[in-house]
């Protein structure tokens, strides 16, 4: 509505101005309208072409991911496949593939649970308790976690993991990855917590609810969409993490999918495109399914509140 | 019975929301905390609930010192201004929530919720979520939830302010009847003097963290002890005019009135409610006890009109019955009724004139 109004008034103003010009020269009334029309059509075609090129640029790799796993002789270009399921069979012959999926699941689920639980508690506390310098603390944490990335902190992290005997354990990977995700998770969840009015909790408190009961009965159900968002985001992050598990895990039996993908080469060092594409497809499916499921469940649901 | 002694609440930053306040609220009383916004009335209510910790002073409920007790152990129920109904629970679960905390079995608490709901004619709505209810229904659910917890004291924070004007009157009558039936001590906060007068057995008028006057609606309306209360109570603000006593006569805005009792000469404030003066459109002959002026504004109040007279540098308001309203700009005279005006000196009520 508000967007339409100024356009409309511009529209109504334009013919008036044209009228004033035309009164003196008296050209056929249709011409000015005709050129504007042509310009409009050309503009639309140009925009559509540009969007098509951009769309193609981004969708070709996805098309490759959809076609190459079913191609008997995949190359790095997208082409109609010589249809086969053979790639899946030869992929499953690799002893590490299935276990790597299990490892990925374990590490992703572990990190997601840890991140959601810790971030929810921290965000609730930070949202409700007046701590001097709270906002500064949050911003510094967020800044550090995005500037000092896992890559930059890898040496000290490795050193720390070695001293704590966490090398070659799932726990080590889970803790390292969770640590990296927590600041942003706390930051996002605190926003969700800030959005729920304190009168809900105060009301529960007057009825005698304990802090943990308030968290369980009131706060968590209200911020559930936020918790789901954080869980999905944590899983997707851990699922795609390569460097930390690559460095912290020695035993290929414990390596997650992202690391095993890196080993799908021939002895000569040439990439096995059939295996890489197939595994890539297999490896990305769980995350896609999870996204679809969670956005169905939590994507656009609101509990009607009170007019404020 | 609630008794507060020397209650003070100072917020970080040095704001004294409640300033060494003493108050006694009787059993079963419907008690209003009335005042302009920022006067500390909500802080006082929240202190009784236990949601604010007083800086100093004591709060007793039925003789027990609850000052240090958490809200849940004071046996009070609070209805919040926004009702604070849990949006993710249906009406039954909302009403039954206090019982859930008290570990009452599911079947018992659902039965109690249904019983309380039927009392407040909410039976049809038990399966709905708060978002699907109208404002009035939400308020009744909030009341039902408070009732279900069987408290010793009800605390209502601005109970009617979230309702639209029409519904507000209905809800007011309903609330008063409900409180009579339950006979539970009830304290409510309002900034609307009409609401306080209509609902309460007694009213505490507050300003700047202090109680200005405690009394029945009739007392605070007819005998406001200071000019603040006088100006705050009443649907049309009281005329407060500078006056002076000289030689047994009262001089106010050009009029000379008899001075009651033995009041020493000196400056006074003359207070007269617009309802307690009559407007005359012809000059009363030979009388000096009338205010003369020009009609500046006429406001329609429905069955009456509020006329503002411009009398030199003072404005005097008079309520005029329907049909008697003067034309704007015409000269008019305001005749005060005897025994209705209030005389203040040093902001204290001296006598009635």
XYZ file of C-alpha atoms in Angstrom:
661
model
C 0.000 0.000 0.000
C 2.539 2.554 1.150
C 4.831 1.504 -1.669
C 2.081 1.819 -4.249
C 1.016 5.295 -3.282
C 4.038 7.331 -4.362
C 4.169 5.430 -7.663
C 0.554 6.221 -8.254
C 0.988 9.903 -7.586
C 4.015 9.987 -9.914
C 1.844 8.333 -12.532
C -0.902 10.884 -12.166
C 1.559 13.729 -12.239
C 3.360 12.637 -15.402
C 0.480 12.963 -17.883
C -0.211 16.474 -16.603
C 3.332 17.570 -17.363
C 3.113 15.964 -20.811
C -0.146 17.772 -21.472
C 1.536 21.116 -20.829
C 4.293 20.305 -23.279
C 1.968 18.961 -25.941
C -0.341 21.918 -25.947
C 2.262 24.019 -27.721
C 3.722 21.447 -30.208
C 0.639 19.280 -30.848
C 2.307 15.967 -31.860
C 0.227 12.771 -32.060
C -0.703 11.936 -28.499
C 0.438 8.293 -28.768
C 4.131 8.844 -29.465
C 5.462 9.787 -26.030
C 3.516 6.854 -24.553
C 4.920 4.532 -27.268
C 8.607 5.217 -26.524
C 8.003 4.816 -22.800
C 6.371 1.465 -23.552
C 9.324 0.271 -25.654
C 11.759 1.323 -22.969
C 9.715 -0.562 -20.418
C 9.662 -3.769 -22.496
C 13.411 -3.597 -23.243
C 14.109 -3.009 -19.549
C 12.079 -6.054 -18.594
C 13.858 -8.237 -21.168
C 17.257 -6.996 -20.006
C 16.463 -7.673 -16.387
C 15.133 -11.127 -17.128
C 18.228 -12.018 -19.176
C 20.539 -10.863 -16.428
C 18.641 -12.858 -13.807
C 18.677 -15.941 -16.053
C 22.469 -15.714 -16.422
C 22.948 -15.351 -12.673
C 20.529 -18.197 -11.991
C 22.354 -20.431 -14.489
C 25.685 -19.587 -12.909
C 24.490 -20.785 -9.527
C 22.315 -23.687 -10.616
C 24.786 -25.451 -12.917
C 26.877 -26.827 -10.018
C 23.665 -28.021 -8.386
C 22.638 -29.684 -11.638
C 26.043 -31.360 -11.704
C 25.410 -32.647 -8.189
C 22.080 -34.047 -9.335
C 23.362 -35.678 -12.542
C 26.971 -36.735 -11.939
C 26.227 -39.386 -9.271
C 24.086 -41.244 -11.801
C 26.615 -40.927 -14.626
C 28.848 -43.887 -15.480
C 31.643 -41.517 -16.570
C 31.193 -38.191 -14.814
C 33.395 -35.243 -15.715
C 33.587 -31.790 -14.187
C 31.028 -30.495 -16.647
C 27.295 -30.967 -16.389
C 25.932 -33.339 -19.013
C 23.101 -35.784 -19.513
C 24.207 -38.901 -17.587
C 24.688 -42.421 -18.923
C 22.323 -43.586 -16.229
C 23.676 -46.000 -13.587
C 23.474 -46.745 -9.886
C 26.942 -48.281 -9.989
C 28.533 -45.246 -8.357
C 26.545 -45.820 -5.185
C 27.658 -49.443 -5.051
C 31.340 -48.608 -5.484
C 30.987 -45.806 -2.910
C 29.605 -48.221 -0.326
C 32.573 -50.511 -1.010
C 34.758 -47.859 0.598
C 35.094 -49.025 4.227
C 35.017 -45.520 5.691
C 31.969 -44.065 3.981
C 29.216 -45.445 6.195
C 31.145 -44.961 9.405
C 31.963 -41.383 8.383
C 28.278 -40.609 8.032
C 27.730 -41.991 11.513
C 30.638 -39.897 12.826
C 29.246 -36.766 11.180
C 25.883 -37.429 12.743
C 27.426 -37.983 16.167
C 29.549 -34.849 16.047
C 26.782 -32.683 14.586
C 24.150 -33.869 17.051
C 26.557 -33.564 19.987
C 27.534 -30.033 19.040
C 23.936 -29.001 18.351
C 22.749 -30.257 21.736
C 25.658 -28.624 23.540
C 25.265 -25.327 21.677
C 21.475 -25.172 22.131
C 21.566 -26.005 25.855
C 24.461 -23.719 26.748
C 23.362 -20.871 24.489
C 19.774 -21.008 25.796
C 20.897 -20.813 29.424
C 23.448 -18.094 28.732
C 21.093 -16.068 26.553
C 18.307 -16.278 29.137
C 20.602 -15.102 31.889
C 22.067 -12.318 29.756
C 18.624 -11.213 28.656
C 17.125 -11.080 32.144
C 19.918 -10.133 34.527
C 21.426 -6.683 34.499
C 25.158 -7.265 34.112
C 27.338 -4.189 33.732
C 29.042 -4.224 30.336
C 26.810 -7.004 29.055
C 26.389 -5.656 25.549
C 30.079 -4.916 25.189
C 30.873 -8.476 26.298
C 28.478 -9.924 23.728
C 29.842 -7.818 20.903
C 33.445 -8.640 21.755
C 32.636 -12.356 21.884
C 30.851 -12.157 18.561
C 33.624 -10.126 17.003
C 36.361 -12.447 18.269
C 34.512 -15.548 17.163
C 34.137 -14.207 13.636
C 37.564 -12.587 13.318
C 39.597 -15.261 15.088
C 38.215 -18.110 13.040
C 38.941 -21.766 13.624
C 41.774 -21.569 11.109
C 43.585 -18.810 12.922
C 43.121 -20.475 16.307
C 44.004 -23.951 15.099
C 47.501 -24.115 16.599
C 46.486 -23.151 20.138
C 43.381 -25.327 19.835
C 45.509 -28.281 18.838
C 47.882 -27.577 21.708
C 44.971 -27.358 24.139
C 43.397 -30.544 22.827
C 46.710 -32.371 23.166
C 47.146 -31.328 26.788
C 43.576 -32.263 27.645
C 43.957 -35.643 25.928
C 41.175 -34.744 23.534
C 43.102 -35.541 20.353
C 41.443 -38.285 18.346
C 38.162 -38.100 20.302
C 34.701 -37.054 19.168
C 34.440 -34.967 22.327
C 37.424 -32.877 21.272
C 35.823 -32.084 17.923
C 32.440 -31.371 19.515
C 33.919 -29.036 22.131
C 36.077 -27.167 19.617
C 33.272 -26.660 17.130
C 30.717 -25.765 19.825
C 33.078 -23.159 21.245
C 33.243 -21.504 17.857
C 29.465 -21.516 17.418
C 28.433 -20.432 20.913
C 28.985 -16.653 20.733
C 26.800 -16.202 17.651
C 24.227 -18.643 19.052
C 24.029 -16.715 22.336
C 23.748 -13.459 20.452
C 20.878 -14.695 18.271
C 19.042 -16.424 21.120
C 19.355 -13.404 23.393
C 17.408 -11.484 20.782
C 14.659 -14.110 20.899
C 14.638 -13.996 24.710
C 14.502 -10.191 24.716
C 11.433 -10.450 22.517
C 9.374 -12.360 25.097
C 7.751 -10.054 27.654
C 8.955 -10.475 31.224
C 5.375 -10.350 32.502
C 4.930 -14.021 31.474
C 7.751 -15.031 33.773
C 6.716 -12.670 36.546
C 3.219 -14.068 36.384
C 4.593 -17.608 36.740
C 6.840 -16.455 39.581
C 3.900 -15.040 41.521
C 2.203 -18.434 41.184
C 5.296 -19.974 42.753
C 7.186 -21.368 39.776
C 10.924 -21.931 40.284
C 13.428 -20.516 37.777
C 13.869 -23.925 36.131
C 10.097 -24.414 35.940
C 9.762 -20.980 34.349
C 12.425 -21.904 31.817
C 10.760 -25.242 31.060
C 7.114 -24.191 31.061
C 7.284 -20.677 29.683
C 10.538 -19.545 28.136
C 11.564 -22.609 26.147
C 8.153 -23.128 24.506
C 8.093 -19.439 23.589
C 11.562 -19.380 22.016
C 11.279 -22.849 20.460
C 11.529 -21.464 16.898
C 14.771 -19.756 17.944
C 16.125 -22.958 19.458
C 15.231 -24.853 16.279
C 17.019 -22.225 14.204
C 20.149 -22.508 16.320
C 20.074 -26.322 16.236
C 19.775 -26.419 12.443
C 22.449 -23.818 12.033
C 24.799 -25.706 14.383
C 24.212 -29.027 12.619
C 24.771 -27.465 9.199
C 27.964 -25.803 10.417
C 29.421 -28.931 11.969
C 28.324 -31.022 8.986
C 30.417 -28.860 6.695
C 33.421 -28.449 9.015
C 36.578 -29.848 7.577
C 39.631 -28.315 9.182
C 38.976 -28.987 12.876
C 38.104 -32.697 12.545
C 40.864 -33.100 9.938
C 43.464 -31.873 12.402
C 42.037 -33.156 15.676
C 41.259 -36.700 14.496
C 43.987 -39.137 13.486
C 41.990 -42.312 13.221
C 40.075 -42.462 9.909
C 37.446 -44.557 11.709
C 36.433 -41.420 13.598
C 36.612 -38.974 10.692
C 33.363 -37.321 9.587
C 32.102 -37.235 6.017
C 33.718 -33.930 5.154
C 37.155 -35.407 5.886
C 36.477 -38.722 4.143
C 35.362 -36.822 1.040
C 38.892 -35.491 0.884
C 40.309 -39.033 0.639
C 38.351 -40.048 -2.446
C 41.307 -39.886 -4.804
C 43.130 -42.490 -6.857
C 46.643 -43.560 -5.836
C 47.884 -41.257 -8.573
C 46.167 -38.256 -6.921
C 43.408 -37.840 -9.482
C 39.969 -37.122 -8.017
C 37.460 -39.970 -8.278
C 34.687 -37.783 -9.628
C 32.201 -40.634 -9.575
C 32.746 -41.231 -5.861
C 33.087 -37.534 -4.950
C 29.847 -36.556 -6.673
C 27.946 -39.520 -5.261
C 29.218 -38.941 -1.754
C 28.544 -35.209 -2.038
C 24.934 -35.925 -2.938
C 24.557 -38.475 -0.158
C 26.262 -36.191 2.334
C 24.153 -33.125 1.548
C 20.804 -34.925 1.645
C 20.429 -35.145 5.454
C 20.995 -31.401 5.842
C 18.504 -30.582 3.102
C 15.922 -32.893 4.670
C 16.515 -31.317 8.063
C 16.049 -27.801 6.660
C 12.783 -28.760 5.001
C 11.504 -30.505 8.114
C 12.392 -27.715 10.520
C 11.097 -24.899 8.358
C 7.818 -26.833 7.943
C 7.576 -27.191 11.674
C 8.869 -23.848 12.895
C 9.318 -21.663 9.845
C 6.306 -19.411 9.944
C 4.554 -20.139 13.161
C 3.612 -17.433 15.570
C 1.741 -17.604 18.811
C -0.747 -14.754 18.703
C 0.214 -12.260 21.362
C -1.641 -9.338 22.860
C -1.879 -5.988 21.181
C 0.602 -3.746 22.836
C -4.875 -7.688 56.040
C -1.907 -6.055 54.384
C 0.176 -3.643 56.352
C 3.097 -1.650 55.016
C 5.429 0.246 57.294
C 8.169 2.623 56.253
C 8.269 1.031 52.819
C 10.897 2.585 50.552
C 12.011 1.494 47.120
C 14.938 3.248 45.562
C 16.004 2.217 42.077
C 19.633 2.225 40.987
C 20.257 5.763 39.842
C 18.650 7.235 42.949
C 14.994 7.381 41.872
C 12.747 6.932 44.907
C 9.673 5.267 43.487
C 8.174 4.628 46.921
C 9.179 6.883 49.797
C 8.818 5.663 53.424
C 5.204 4.727 53.043
C 2.782 3.439 55.703
C -0.512 1.848 54.784
C -3.057 -0.590 56.192
C -5.450 -2.452 53.934
C -8.283 -4.311 55.661
C -9.502 -7.857 55.079
C -11.778 -8.198 52.087
C -11.263 -4.586 51.145
C -11.238 -3.440 47.510
C -8.399 -0.958 47.636
C -7.229 1.404 44.880
C -3.766 2.868 44.432
C -4.446 5.962 42.381
C -2.024 8.455 40.960
C -0.484 9.934 37.823
C 2.052 7.854 35.878
C 5.406 7.642 37.597
C 3.940 8.181 41.078
C 5.164 4.792 42.316
C 1.822 3.003 42.476
C 2.901 0.101 40.264
C 6.189 -0.244 42.136
C 4.197 -0.420 45.369
C 1.946 -3.142 43.945
C 4.944 -5.084 42.639
C 6.587 -4.780 46.053
C 3.525 -6.351 47.668
C 3.693 -9.124 45.059
C 7.390 -9.621 45.777
C 8.521 -8.744 42.267
C 10.444 -5.778 43.659
C 12.612 -5.959 46.745
C 12.056 -2.899 48.935
C 15.134 -0.910 49.920
C 13.782 -0.642 53.451
C 10.557 -1.117 55.369
C 8.288 -4.063 56.104
C 5.389 -5.746 54.315
C 3.017 -7.895 56.374
C 0.214 -10.014 55.020
C -2.174 -11.362 57.690
C 0.380 -10.531 60.323
C 3.241 -12.476 58.688
C 6.305 -10.560 57.629
C 6.660 -11.409 53.929
C 9.260 -8.758 53.100
C 11.966 -11.340 52.440
C 9.732 -14.044 50.953
C 9.799 -14.816 47.221
C 6.575 -14.004 45.316
C 5.478 -17.620 45.143
C 5.339 -17.977 48.923
C 3.261 -14.914 49.705
C -0.038 -16.458 48.700
C -0.934 -13.578 46.411
C -2.147 -13.629 42.814
C -1.424 -10.867 40.366
C -3.234 -9.938 37.171
C -0.883 -8.027 34.917
C -1.780 -5.090 32.754
C -1.166 -7.152 29.587
C -2.749 -10.165 31.374
C 0.427 -12.225 30.727
C -1.529 -15.240 29.511
C 0.889 -17.875 28.281
C 0.429 -17.764 24.488
C 1.465 -21.367 23.920
C -1.098 -22.831 26.347
C -4.843 -23.127 25.867
C -7.299 -21.524 28.275
C -7.571 -24.638 30.459
C -3.801 -24.915 30.894
C -3.556 -21.207 31.579
C -6.183 -21.301 34.308
C -4.741 -24.520 35.737
C -1.157 -23.256 35.719
C -1.042 -22.257 39.432
C -2.295 -25.745 40.291
C 0.318 -27.352 38.038
C 2.970 -25.571 40.092
C 1.320 -26.881 43.261
C 1.596 -30.404 41.817
C -2.145 -31.009 41.705
C -2.945 -34.011 39.512
C -3.917 -33.297 35.932
C -7.509 -34.506 36.268
C -8.109 -32.486 39.460
C -6.664 -29.314 38.034
C -8.617 -29.625 34.806
C -11.786 -30.042 36.818
C -10.946 -26.961 38.900
C -10.111 -24.974 35.762
C -13.423 -25.929 34.178
C -15.273 -24.977 37.350
C -13.563 -21.580 37.620
C -14.062 -20.981 33.900
C -17.795 -21.657 34.096
C -18.072 -19.130 36.892
C -16.585 -16.487 34.607
C -18.593 -17.749 31.597
C -15.520 -19.008 29.800
C -16.691 -22.612 29.370
C -16.984 -22.370 25.585
C -13.428 -21.107 25.242
C -11.465 -23.704 27.192
C -9.671 -25.149 24.159
C -8.691 -21.798 22.671
C -5.321 -20.119 22.775
C -5.078 -16.585 24.220
C -4.402 -15.193 20.737
C -7.882 -16.315 19.682
C -9.660 -14.431 22.473
C -10.993 -10.882 22.611
C -9.575 -8.411 25.115
C -12.439 -8.904 27.552
C -12.176 -12.689 27.338
C -8.431 -12.511 27.924
C -9.049 -10.431 31.015
C -11.544 -12.964 32.349
C -9.072 -15.805 31.722
C -6.426 -13.872 33.635
C -8.900 -13.370 36.491
C -9.842 -17.057 36.402
C -6.184 -18.018 36.633
C -5.759 -15.728 39.626
C -8.885 -17.146 41.288
C -7.757 -20.734 40.656
C -4.685 -20.175 42.803
C -6.894 -19.395 45.840
C -4.815 -16.495 47.075
C -5.195 -14.408 50.228
C -4.717 -11.249 48.192
C -5.470 -10.228 44.614
C -3.231 -7.661 42.980
C -4.473 -6.033 39.764
C -2.195 -3.821 37.702
C -4.340 -1.411 35.662
C -7.038 -4.068 35.230
C -9.185 -2.140 32.768
C -6.693 -0.125 30.760
C -6.250 -2.681 27.968
C -9.962 -2.780 27.179
C -11.744 -0.446 24.812
C -13.944 2.234 26.324
C -17.277 0.482 25.921
C -16.089 -2.810 27.361
C -14.353 -1.019 30.206
C -17.612 0.002 31.881
C -19.001 -3.516 31.589
C -15.785 -5.005 32.960
C -15.813 -2.500 35.806
C -19.236 -3.605 37.013
C -18.251 -7.243 36.556
C -15.030 -6.785 38.504
C -16.783 -5.091 41.402
C -19.404 -7.844 41.644
C -16.743 -10.547 41.412
C -14.714 -8.981 44.212
C -17.831 -8.755 46.413
C -18.604 -12.427 45.798
C -15.065 -13.644 46.437
C -14.541 -11.260 49.363
C -10.774 -11.522 48.918
C -8.605 -8.532 49.811
C -7.868 -6.829 46.495
C -5.402 -4.079 45.701
C -5.469 -2.508 42.271
C -3.521 0.180 40.543
C -5.082 2.773 38.284
C -4.360 6.200 36.908
C -8.050 6.747 36.168
C -9.768 8.519 39.062
C -13.209 7.548 37.738
C -12.234 3.872 37.886
C -10.924 4.245 41.431
C -14.052 6.069 42.623
C -16.343 3.515 40.987
C -14.594 0.337 42.128
C -12.809 0.904 45.389
C -13.927 0.748 48.998
C -10.978 2.954 49.835
C -8.496 4.865 47.723
C -4.910 5.881 48.361
C -4.036 8.865 46.186
C -0.309 8.839 45.462
C 2.105 11.386 44.104
C 5.916 11.230 43.819
C 6.238 8.043 45.872
C 4.119 9.277 48.749
C 0.516 8.797 49.762
C -1.326 12.102 49.686
C -4.621 10.888 51.101
C -6.309 7.644 52.038
C -10.075 7.576 52.239
C -13.358 6.351 50.886
C -14.298 7.546 47.389
C -16.688 10.048 48.965
C -13.997 11.400 51.309
C -11.396 11.941 48.614
C -14.021 13.460 46.333
C -15.667 15.804 48.830
C -12.845 16.510 51.259
C -9.561 16.330 49.363
C -6.978 17.273 51.974
C -4.613 19.007 49.565
C -4.750 20.790 46.239
C -3.054 17.845 44.472
C -5.842 15.452 45.428
C -8.414 18.159 44.754
C -7.090 18.639 41.242
C -6.623 14.927 40.535
C -10.024 13.602 41.620
C -13.102 14.454 39.588
C -13.922 13.955 35.935
C -13.782 17.702 35.342
C -10.845 19.305 37.148
C -11.650 21.431 40.171
C -11.313 25.214 39.865
C -8.407 26.193 42.114
C -8.318 29.968 42.365
C -5.994 32.227 44.327
C -7.960 33.978 47.096
C -7.363 36.054 50.163
C -9.065 36.548 53.515
C -9.406 40.173 54.557
C -11.461 41.440 57.480
C -13.841 38.521 57.615
C -14.425 38.478 53.854
C -13.094 36.187 51.146
C -11.883 37.843 47.962
C -11.720 35.508 44.935
C -11.468 36.528 41.285
C -13.387 39.745 41.711
C -16.060 38.206 43.937
C -16.492 38.823 47.635
C -17.739 35.850 49.638
C -18.549 35.366 53.309
C -15.650 33.823 55.210
C -16.667 30.884 57.366
C -15.293 30.335 60.852
C -12.264 32.055 62.260
C -9.745 32.141 59.470
C -6.850 34.504 59.860
C -6.282 37.087 57.157
C -3.904 36.060 54.417
C -3.643 34.214 51.088
C -5.771 31.123 50.439
C -6.646 28.789 47.594
C -10.331 28.589 46.770
C -11.410 25.248 45.301
C -14.760 24.758 43.598
C -15.839 21.805 41.465
C -17.419 22.836 38.147
C -20.461 20.750 39.124
C -21.022 22.894 42.241
C -21.614 26.238 40.542
C -24.611 27.491 38.598
C -24.304 29.597 35.490
C -26.463 32.661 35.103
C -26.715 34.442 31.770
C -28.131 37.644 33.238
C -26.329 39.745 35.840
C -27.607 38.865 39.330
C -28.537 42.246 40.776
C -26.946 43.511 43.942
C -24.815 40.432 44.537
C -21.057 40.450 45.008
C -20.651 36.711 45.655
C -20.640 35.736 41.975
C -17.870 35.322 39.406
C -18.380 37.278 36.240
C -16.702 36.603 32.936
C -17.014 35.936 29.238
C -17.760 32.511 27.840
C -14.479 31.333 26.281
C -15.123 27.627 25.500
C -18.175 25.361 25.600
C -17.422 21.601 25.683
C -20.173 19.071 25.153
C -20.207 16.349 27.846
C -23.339 14.670 26.526
C -26.063 15.362 29.073
C -24.253 18.518 30.215
C -21.822 21.124 28.964
C -18.569 22.300 30.451
C -18.367 26.067 30.124
C -15.076 27.886 30.583
C -15.455 31.514 31.718
C -12.681 34.004 31.092
C -12.687 36.199 34.154
C -9.849 38.644 33.704
C -6.676 36.583 34.034
C -8.427 33.561 35.577
C -10.388 30.760 33.996
C -13.431 29.362 35.825
C -15.187 26.195 34.680
C -18.862 25.451 35.295
C -20.940 22.422 34.346
C -24.208 23.515 32.796
C -27.186 21.192 32.237
C -28.250 20.336 28.712
C -30.106 23.136 26.948
C -28.775 25.942 29.188
C -25.439 26.333 27.457
C -24.510 29.951 26.628
C -23.089 31.229 23.335
C -19.349 31.651 23.103
C -18.343 35.256 23.760
C -21.482 36.108 25.751
C -21.114 37.496 29.278
C -22.053 35.046 32.041
C -21.977 34.739 35.816
C -20.999 31.712 37.925
C -22.813 31.386 41.254
C -21.070 29.020 43.729
C -23.342 26.842 45.843
C -22.805 27.364 49.529
C -21.060 24.666 51.500
C -19.416 23.195 48.406
C -16.236 25.221 48.058
C -12.983 24.183 49.775
C -10.450 26.560 51.292
C -6.774 25.621 51.344
C -3.890 27.375 53.045
C -0.309 26.092 52.657
C -1.799 23.212 50.653
C -3.884 21.979 53.599
C -7.668 21.891 53.742
C -8.922 24.479 56.255
C -12.660 24.435 55.894
C -15.645 24.326 53.622
C -17.158 27.589 52.425
